[in-house]
Amino acid sequence: MGSTDSTNASGAINGDYTAPAVQVTFDGLLFDMDGTIIDSTAAVEKHWGAIGEEIGVSPEVILETSHGRRSIDILRILAPEKATWEYVQDMEGRLPKLYGDDAVEIPGARSLLLDLISKSAPWAIVTSGTVPLVTGWLGVLDLPHPEHLITAESVENGKPDPACYKLGRSRLSLTSPDKRVVVFEDSPAGIRSGKEAGCKVIGLVTSHTVEQVLSAEPDWVVRDLSSVRLVSTTTATGEDGKEVVTGITLEIKDGFAVKK
């Protein structure tokens, strides 16, 4: 089979990060954690290596399917006897403690979160990790803690099911279809989850190839959060007389542009 107009002979998509900058306004922002705010790939690989020996499953088999999915869902398939919240929370809680030096921030994450906090803009973290894992990483890397945190324990079904992002919208009081919510995600499963929840999605090429990210059909694709900047916020007086943020304008630059 020959290549298409937008792919080369090897199947790679022709394109580069030269899309013109755009400014888009949203009512709220939802962030995935690993691959979006932090990169704990090296730590996760080491940890699953140890856990694989503990449960008698090859780490390679685990890593093939684990990114962007809940550990409990992986264990239900590979080691059902270990698929309990008690085990998963203990197992994930050990990860930041044992391998904290192996995780780093995704470029641009800290500055964007701090800018949002400084403007009291509504945002939340929506992750496939458990509470001990997420709070452990935020503590180790000294990153901002969100007011709203949706974790693996929060929903019955993990990504790509949209339940987690629908819950994120609910926590921000933005469930109405006319409310503009944007999701930041790196995994195809997470991107599909955000889209199914009625959100716009910015896909980050941090843990997957650009081809894999594009296959999930995000609205924009960037290398990382250094391509996203808070431009301004708009406010209105709420029912309690306090000022509330009603619009968050972001600049998205250096997006991936497919070349024909």
mmCIF file of C-alpha atoms in Angstrom:
data_model
loop_
_atom_site.group_PDB
_atom_site.id
_atom_site.type_symbol
_atom_site.label_atom_id
_atom_site.label_comp_id
_atom_site.label_asym_id
_atom_site.label_seq_id
_atom_site.Cartn_x
_atom_site.Cartn_y
_atom_site.Cartn_z
ATOM 1 C CA MET A 1 0.000 0.000 0.000
ATOM 2 C CA GLY A 2 1.403 3.428 -0.908
ATOM 3 C CA SER A 3 1.627 6.420 1.400
ATOM 4 C CA THR A 4 -1.180 8.980 1.629
ATOM 5 C CA ASP A 5 -0.780 12.689 1.026
ATOM 6 C CA SER A 6 -0.126 13.319 4.738
ATOM 7 C CA THR A 7 2.058 10.301 5.553
ATOM 8 C CA ASN A 8 5.463 9.204 4.324
ATOM 9 C CA ALA A 9 6.503 5.724 3.212
ATOM 10 C CA SER A 10 7.135 4.618 6.811
ATOM 11 C CA GLY A 11 3.641 5.618 7.907
ATOM 12 C CA ALA A 12 4.775 8.666 9.873
ATOM 13 C CA ILE A 13 2.613 11.743 9.517
ATOM 14 C CA ASN A 14 4.187 14.626 7.629
ATOM 15 C CA GLY A 15 4.063 17.800 9.675
ATOM 16 C CA ASP A 16 5.773 20.045 12.179
ATOM 17 C CA TYR A 17 5.060 22.325 15.114
ATOM 18 C CA THR A 18 4.413 25.487 13.113
ATOM 19 C CA ALA A 19 0.661 26.048 13.447
ATOM 20 C CA PRO A 20 -0.171 29.750 13.974
ATOM 21 C CA ALA A 21 -0.847 30.822 17.547
ATOM 22 C CA VAL A 22 -4.528 30.985 18.486
ATOM 23 C CA GLN A 23 -6.385 32.407 21.463
ATOM 24 C CA VAL A 24 -9.353 30.449 22.801
ATOM 25 C CA THR A 25 -11.601 31.166 25.791
ATOM 26 C CA PHE A 26 -12.834 28.470 28.189
ATOM 27 C CA ASP A 27 -14.890 28.294 31.377
ATOM 28 C CA GLY A 28 -12.692 25.698 33.085
ATOM 29 C CA LEU A 29 -9.607 23.525 32.661
ATOM 30 C CA LEU A 30 -9.070 19.829 33.427
ATOM 31 C CA PHE A 31 -5.568 18.354 33.584
ATOM 32 C CA ASP A 32 -4.423 14.775 33.396
ATOM 33 C CA MET A 33 -1.462 14.125 35.706
ATOM 34 C CA ASP A 34 1.276 11.823 34.397
ATOM 35 C CA GLY A 35 2.528 12.870 30.979
ATOM 36 C CA THR A 36 0.722 16.203 31.309
ATOM 37 C CA ILE A 37 1.880 17.829 34.554
ATOM 38 C CA ILE A 38 4.729 15.450 35.406
ATOM 39 C CA ASP A 39 6.771 12.807 33.599
ATOM 40 C CA SER A 40 7.309 9.815 35.857
ATOM 41 C CA THR A 41 8.070 7.331 33.080
ATOM 42 C CA ALA A 42 11.445 6.281 34.485
ATOM 43 C CA ALA A 43 9.995 5.849 37.963
ATOM 44 C CA VAL A 44 6.983 3.891 36.707
ATOM 45 C CA GLU A 45 9.177 1.532 34.690
ATOM 46 C CA LYS A 46 11.307 0.780 37.738
ATOM 47 C CA HIS A 47 8.282 0.373 39.985
ATOM 48 C CA TRP A 48 6.382 -1.918 37.635
ATOM 49 C CA GLY A 49 9.575 -3.961 37.324
ATOM 50 C CA ALA A 50 9.485 -4.602 41.051
ATOM 51 C CA ILE A 51 5.705 -5.096 41.136
ATOM 52 C CA GLY A 52 5.901 -7.478 38.174
ATOM 53 C CA GLU A 53 8.195 -9.741 40.174
ATOM 54 C CA GLU A 54 5.890 -9.403 43.174
ATOM 55 C CA ILE A 55 2.788 -10.523 41.254
ATOM 56 C CA GLY A 56 4.485 -12.873 38.781
ATOM 57 C CA VAL A 57 3.816 -10.856 35.611
ATOM 58 C CA SER A 58 6.418 -9.612 33.125
ATOM 59 C CA PRO A 59 6.985 -5.843 33.512
ATOM 60 C CA GLU A 60 7.043 -5.555 29.711
ATOM 61 C CA VAL A 61 3.523 -6.952 29.519
ATOM 62 C CA ILE A 62 2.334 -4.478 32.151
ATOM 63 C CA LEU A 63 3.987 -1.469 30.519
ATOM 64 C CA GLU A 64 2.510 -2.279 27.107
ATOM 65 C CA THR A 65 -0.971 -1.427 28.376
ATOM 66 C CA SER A 66 -0.572 0.615 31.559
ATOM 67 C CA HIS A 67 -0.097 4.237 30.485
ATOM 68 C CA GLY A 68 -3.221 6.332 30.897
ATOM 69 C CA ARG A 69 -5.115 3.470 32.528
ATOM 70 C CA ARG A 70 -5.841 2.706 36.163
ATOM 71 C CA SER A 71 -3.644 0.159 37.898
ATOM 72 C CA ILE A 72 -6.703 -1.621 39.238
ATOM 73 C CA ASP A 73 -7.983 -2.140 35.680
ATOM 74 C CA ILE A 74 -4.608 -3.549 34.599
ATOM 75 C CA LEU A 75 -4.503 -5.877 37.597
ATOM 76 C CA ARG A 76 -8.045 -7.116 36.959
ATOM 77 C CA ILE A 77 -6.704 -8.503 33.689
ATOM 78 C CA LEU A 78 -3.193 -9.615 34.649
ATOM 79 C CA ALA A 79 -3.459 -10.491 38.355
ATOM 80 C CA PRO A 80 -7.097 -10.471 39.521
ATOM 81 C CA GLU A 81 -6.218 -11.558 43.042
ATOM 82 C CA LYS A 82 -4.309 -8.267 43.497
ATOM 83 C CA ALA A 83 -7.069 -6.049 42.074
ATOM 84 C CA THR A 84 -8.161 -4.460 45.347
ATOM 85 C CA TRP A 85 -8.093 -0.797 46.297
ATOM 86 C CA GLU A 86 -6.097 -1.626 49.423
ATOM 87 C CA TYR A 87 -3.324 -3.210 47.374
ATOM 88 C CA VAL A 88 -3.374 -0.593 44.607
ATOM 89 C CA GLN A 89 -3.250 2.360 47.010
ATOM 90 C CA ASP A 90 -0.378 0.806 48.951
ATOM 91 C CA MET A 91 1.477 -0.122 45.748
ATOM 92 C CA GLU A 92 1.073 3.306 44.140
ATOM 93 C CA GLY A 93 1.758 5.149 47.386
ATOM 94 C CA ARG A 94 5.228 3.585 47.478
ATOM 95 C CA LEU A 95 6.156 4.879 44.025
ATOM 96 C CA PRO A 96 6.917 8.563 44.826
ATOM 97 C CA LYS A 97 8.670 7.555 48.037
ATOM 98 C CA LEU A 98 10.987 5.049 46.358
ATOM 99 C CA TYR A 99 11.570 6.746 43.005
ATOM 100 C CA GLY A 100 10.942 10.435 43.635
ATOM 101 C CA ASP A 101 14.204 11.477 42.006
ATOM 102 C CA ASP A 102 13.167 9.843 38.729
ATOM 103 C CA ALA A 103 10.209 12.155 38.021
ATOM 104 C CA VAL A 104 10.350 15.609 36.435
ATOM 105 C CA GLU A 105 7.913 18.385 35.607
ATOM 106 C CA ILE A 106 6.487 18.661 32.125
ATOM 107 C CA PRO A 107 7.822 21.962 30.671
ATOM 108 C CA GLY A 108 5.389 24.811 31.239
ATOM 109 C CA ALA A 109 3.215 22.953 33.773
ATOM 110 C CA ARG A 110 4.237 24.801 36.928
ATOM 111 C CA SER A 111 3.989 28.294 35.424
ATOM 112 C CA LEU A 112 0.566 27.610 33.881
ATOM 113 C CA LEU A 113 -0.858 26.208 37.117
ATOM 114 C CA LEU A 114 0.515 29.079 39.183
ATOM 115 C CA ASP A 115 -0.935 31.597 36.731
ATOM 116 C CA LEU A 116 -4.345 29.937 36.985
ATOM 117 C CA ILE A 117 -4.193 29.969 40.777
ATOM 118 C CA SER A 118 -3.173 33.628 40.846
ATOM 119 C CA LYS A 119 -6.353 34.485 38.892
ATOM 120 C CA SER A 120 -8.594 32.058 40.859
ATOM 121 C CA ALA A 121 -9.393 30.316 37.583
ATOM 122 C CA PRO A 122 -11.304 27.013 37.927
ATOM 123 C CA TRP A 123 -9.167 23.937 37.255
ATOM 124 C CA ALA A 124 -8.881 20.361 38.429
ATOM 125 C CA ILE A 125 -6.691 17.292 38.054
ATOM 126 C CA VAL A 126 -8.375 14.234 36.536
ATOM 127 C CA THR A 127 -6.084 11.226 36.721
ATOM 128 C CA SER A 128 -5.981 7.457 36.515
ATOM 129 C CA GLY A 129 -3.734 7.451 39.593
ATOM 130 C CA THR A 130 -4.877 6.925 43.164
ATOM 131 C CA VAL A 131 -4.906 9.606 45.864
ATOM 132 C CA PRO A 132 -1.646 8.360 47.476
ATOM 133 C CA LEU A 133 0.120 8.435 44.099
ATOM 134 C CA VAL A 134 -1.061 11.891 43.030
ATOM 135 C CA THR A 135 -0.579 13.625 46.360
ATOM 136 C CA GLY A 136 2.783 11.899 46.721
ATOM 137 C CA TRP A 137 4.058 13.236 43.398
ATOM 138 C CA LEU A 138 2.700 16.745 44.008
ATOM 139 C CA GLY A 139 4.491 16.740 47.359
ATOM 140 C CA VAL A 140 7.804 15.371 46.047
ATOM 141 C CA LEU A 141 7.910 17.893 43.183
ATOM 142 C CA ASP A 142 6.394 20.726 45.245
ATOM 143 C CA LEU A 143 3.705 21.378 42.659
ATOM 144 C CA PRO A 144 0.389 23.164 43.318
ATOM 145 C CA HIS A 145 -2.409 21.067 44.785
ATOM 146 C CA PRO A 146 -5.784 21.537 43.104
ATOM 147 C CA GLU A 147 -8.950 22.355 44.973
ATOM 148 C CA HIS A 148 -10.632 19.584 42.987
ATOM 149 C CA LEU A 149 -8.991 16.187 42.479
ATOM 150 C CA ILE A 150 -10.582 13.311 40.568
ATOM 151 C CA THR A 151 -8.643 10.069 40.966
ATOM 152 C CA ALA A 152 -8.890 6.375 40.145
ATOM 153 C CA GLU A 153 -11.069 5.842 43.226
ATOM 154 C CA SER A 154 -13.568 8.500 42.120
ATOM 155 C CA VAL A 155 -15.229 6.557 39.293
ATOM 156 C CA GLU A 156 -16.330 3.018 38.546
ATOM 157 C CA ASN A 157 -14.749 2.909 35.090
ATOM 158 C CA GLY A 158 -11.398 4.418 34.081
ATOM 159 C CA LYS A 159 -10.309 6.099 30.850
ATOM 160 C CA PRO A 160 -11.256 5.913 27.974
ATOM 161 C CA ASP A 161 -14.646 5.913 29.699
ATOM 162 C CA PRO A 162 -15.691 9.596 29.998
ATOM 163 C CA ALA A 163 -16.929 9.281 33.586
ATOM 164 C CA CYS A 164 -13.838 10.901 35.117
ATOM 165 C CA TYR A 165 -13.960 13.999 32.940
ATOM 166 C CA LYS A 166 -17.714 14.282 33.356
ATOM 167 C CA LEU A 167 -17.093 14.240 37.106
ATOM 168 C CA GLY A 168 -14.403 16.891 36.633
ATOM 169 C CA ARG A 169 -16.924 19.110 34.865
ATOM 170 C CA SER A 170 -19.362 18.525 37.705
ATOM 171 C CA ARG A 171 -16.822 19.458 40.373
ATOM 172 C CA LEU A 172 -16.237 22.755 38.540
ATOM 173 C CA SER A 173 -20.030 23.281 38.196
ATOM 174 C CA LEU A 174 -19.630 23.244 34.408
ATOM 175 C CA THR A 175 -21.891 20.354 33.388
ATOM 176 C CA SER A 176 -24.037 22.373 30.982
ATOM 177 C CA PRO A 177 -23.203 21.589 27.324
ATOM 178 C CA ASP A 178 -22.732 25.296 26.631
ATOM 179 C CA LYS A 179 -19.891 25.518 29.154
ATOM 180 C CA ARG A 180 -16.501 25.499 27.453
ATOM 181 C CA VAL A 181 -14.136 23.068 29.161
ATOM 182 C CA VAL A 182 -10.694 22.072 27.894
ATOM 183 C CA VAL A 183 -8.838 18.884 28.785
ATOM 184 C CA PHE A 184 -5.041 18.529 28.722
ATOM 185 C CA GLU A 185 -4.042 14.929 27.943
ATOM 186 C CA ASP A 186 -1.139 12.888 26.606
ATOM 187 C CA SER A 187 -2.625 9.408 26.163
ATOM 188 C CA PRO A 188 -5.024 8.355 23.409
ATOM 189 C CA ALA A 189 -7.324 6.802 26.029
ATOM 190 C CA GLY A 190 -7.424 10.060 27.976
ATOM 191 C CA ILE A 191 -7.985 12.153 24.853
ATOM 192 C CA ARG A 192 -10.947 9.996 23.875
ATOM 193 C CA SER A 193 -12.286 10.229 27.419
ATOM 194 C CA GLY A 194 -12.175 14.021 27.313
ATOM 195 C CA LYS A 195 -13.828 14.202 23.908
ATOM 196 C CA GLU A 196 -16.611 11.851 25.000
ATOM 197 C CA ALA A 197 -17.208 14.089 28.015
ATOM 198 C CA GLY A 198 -17.970 16.991 25.682
ATOM 199 C CA CYS A 199 -14.677 18.827 26.172
ATOM 200 C CA LYS A 200 -12.165 20.333 23.812
ATOM 201 C CA VAL A 201 -8.817 18.537 24.143
ATOM 202 C CA ILE A 202 -5.222 19.691 23.842
ATOM 203 C CA GLY A 203 -3.065 16.629 23.162
ATOM 204 C CA LEU A 204 0.519 16.621 24.427
ATOM 205 C CA VAL A 205 3.210 14.626 22.612
ATOM 206 C CA THR A 206 5.100 13.602 25.747
ATOM 207 C CA SER A 207 4.491 9.876 26.216
ATOM 208 C CA HIS A 208 3.188 8.778 22.804
ATOM 209 C CA THR A 209 4.081 9.478 19.205
ATOM 210 C CA VAL A 210 2.379 12.300 17.373
ATOM 211 C CA GLU A 211 0.674 9.666 15.212
ATOM 212 C CA GLN A 212 -0.799 7.994 18.303
ATOM 213 C CA VAL A 213 -1.949 11.310 19.738
ATOM 214 C CA LEU A 214 -3.524 12.394 16.450
ATOM 215 C CA SER A 215 -5.336 9.074 16.124
ATOM 216 C CA ALA A 216 -7.473 10.029 19.131
ATOM 217 C CA GLU A 217 -8.524 13.266 17.369
ATOM 218 C CA PRO A 218 -7.686 16.026 19.880
ATOM 219 C CA ASP A 219 -8.542 19.602 18.900
ATOM 220 C CA TRP A 220 -4.937 20.802 19.174
ATOM 221 C CA VAL A 221 -1.597 18.997 19.455
ATOM 222 C CA VAL A 222 1.466 20.518 21.146
ATOM 223 C CA ARG A 223 4.784 19.229 22.420
ATOM 224 C CA ASP A 224 4.099 20.175 26.048
ATOM 225 C CA LEU A 225 2.593 22.907 28.240
ATOM 226 C CA SER A 226 5.264 25.433 27.293
ATOM 227 C CA SER A 227 3.067 25.992 24.231
ATOM 228 C CA VAL A 228 0.087 27.099 26.370
ATOM 229 C CA ARG A 229 -0.125 30.469 28.101
ATOM 230 C CA LEU A 230 -2.790 32.182 30.198
ATOM 231 C CA VAL A 231 -3.605 35.447 28.437
ATOM 232 C CA SER A 232 -6.428 36.857 30.557
ATOM 233 C CA THR A 233 -9.519 36.085 32.605
ATOM 234 C CA THR A 234 -12.937 37.706 32.779
ATOM 235 C CA THR A 235 -14.970 37.931 35.966
ATOM 236 C CA ALA A 236 -18.532 38.550 37.099
ATOM 237 C CA THR A 237 -20.237 39.003 40.446
ATOM 238 C CA GLY A 238 -21.664 35.766 41.785
ATOM 239 C CA GLU A 239 -24.846 35.250 43.757
ATOM 240 C CA ASP A 240 -22.875 35.612 46.986
ATOM 241 C CA GLY A 241 -21.520 38.980 45.890
ATOM 242 C CA LYS A 242 -18.011 37.646 45.247
ATOM 243 C CA GLU A 243 -16.109 37.926 41.984
ATOM 244 C CA VAL A 244 -15.972 34.668 40.018
ATOM 245 C CA VAL A 245 -13.983 33.835 36.904
ATOM 246 C CA THR A 246 -16.289 33.375 33.913
ATOM 247 C CA GLY A 247 -13.750 33.139 31.111
ATOM 248 C CA ILE A 248 -10.163 31.927 30.767
ATOM 249 C CA THR A 249 -8.384 32.926 27.572
ATOM 250 C CA LEU A 250 -5.423 30.776 26.600
ATOM 251 C CA GLU A 251 -2.876 31.192 23.845
ATOM 252 C CA ILE A 252 -1.947 27.933 22.119
ATOM 253 C CA LYS A 253 1.220 28.248 20.045
ATOM 254 C CA ASP A 254 3.595 25.950 18.172
ATOM 255 C CA GLY A 255 0.845 23.434 17.530
ATOM 256 C CA PHE A 256 1.376 20.476 15.233
ATOM 257 C CA ALA A 257 0.359 21.171 11.647
ATOM 258 C CA VAL A 258 -0.155 18.276 9.233
ATOM 259 C CA LYS A 259 1.464 18.842 5.856
ATOM 260 C CA LYS A 260 -0.162 17.548 2.688
#
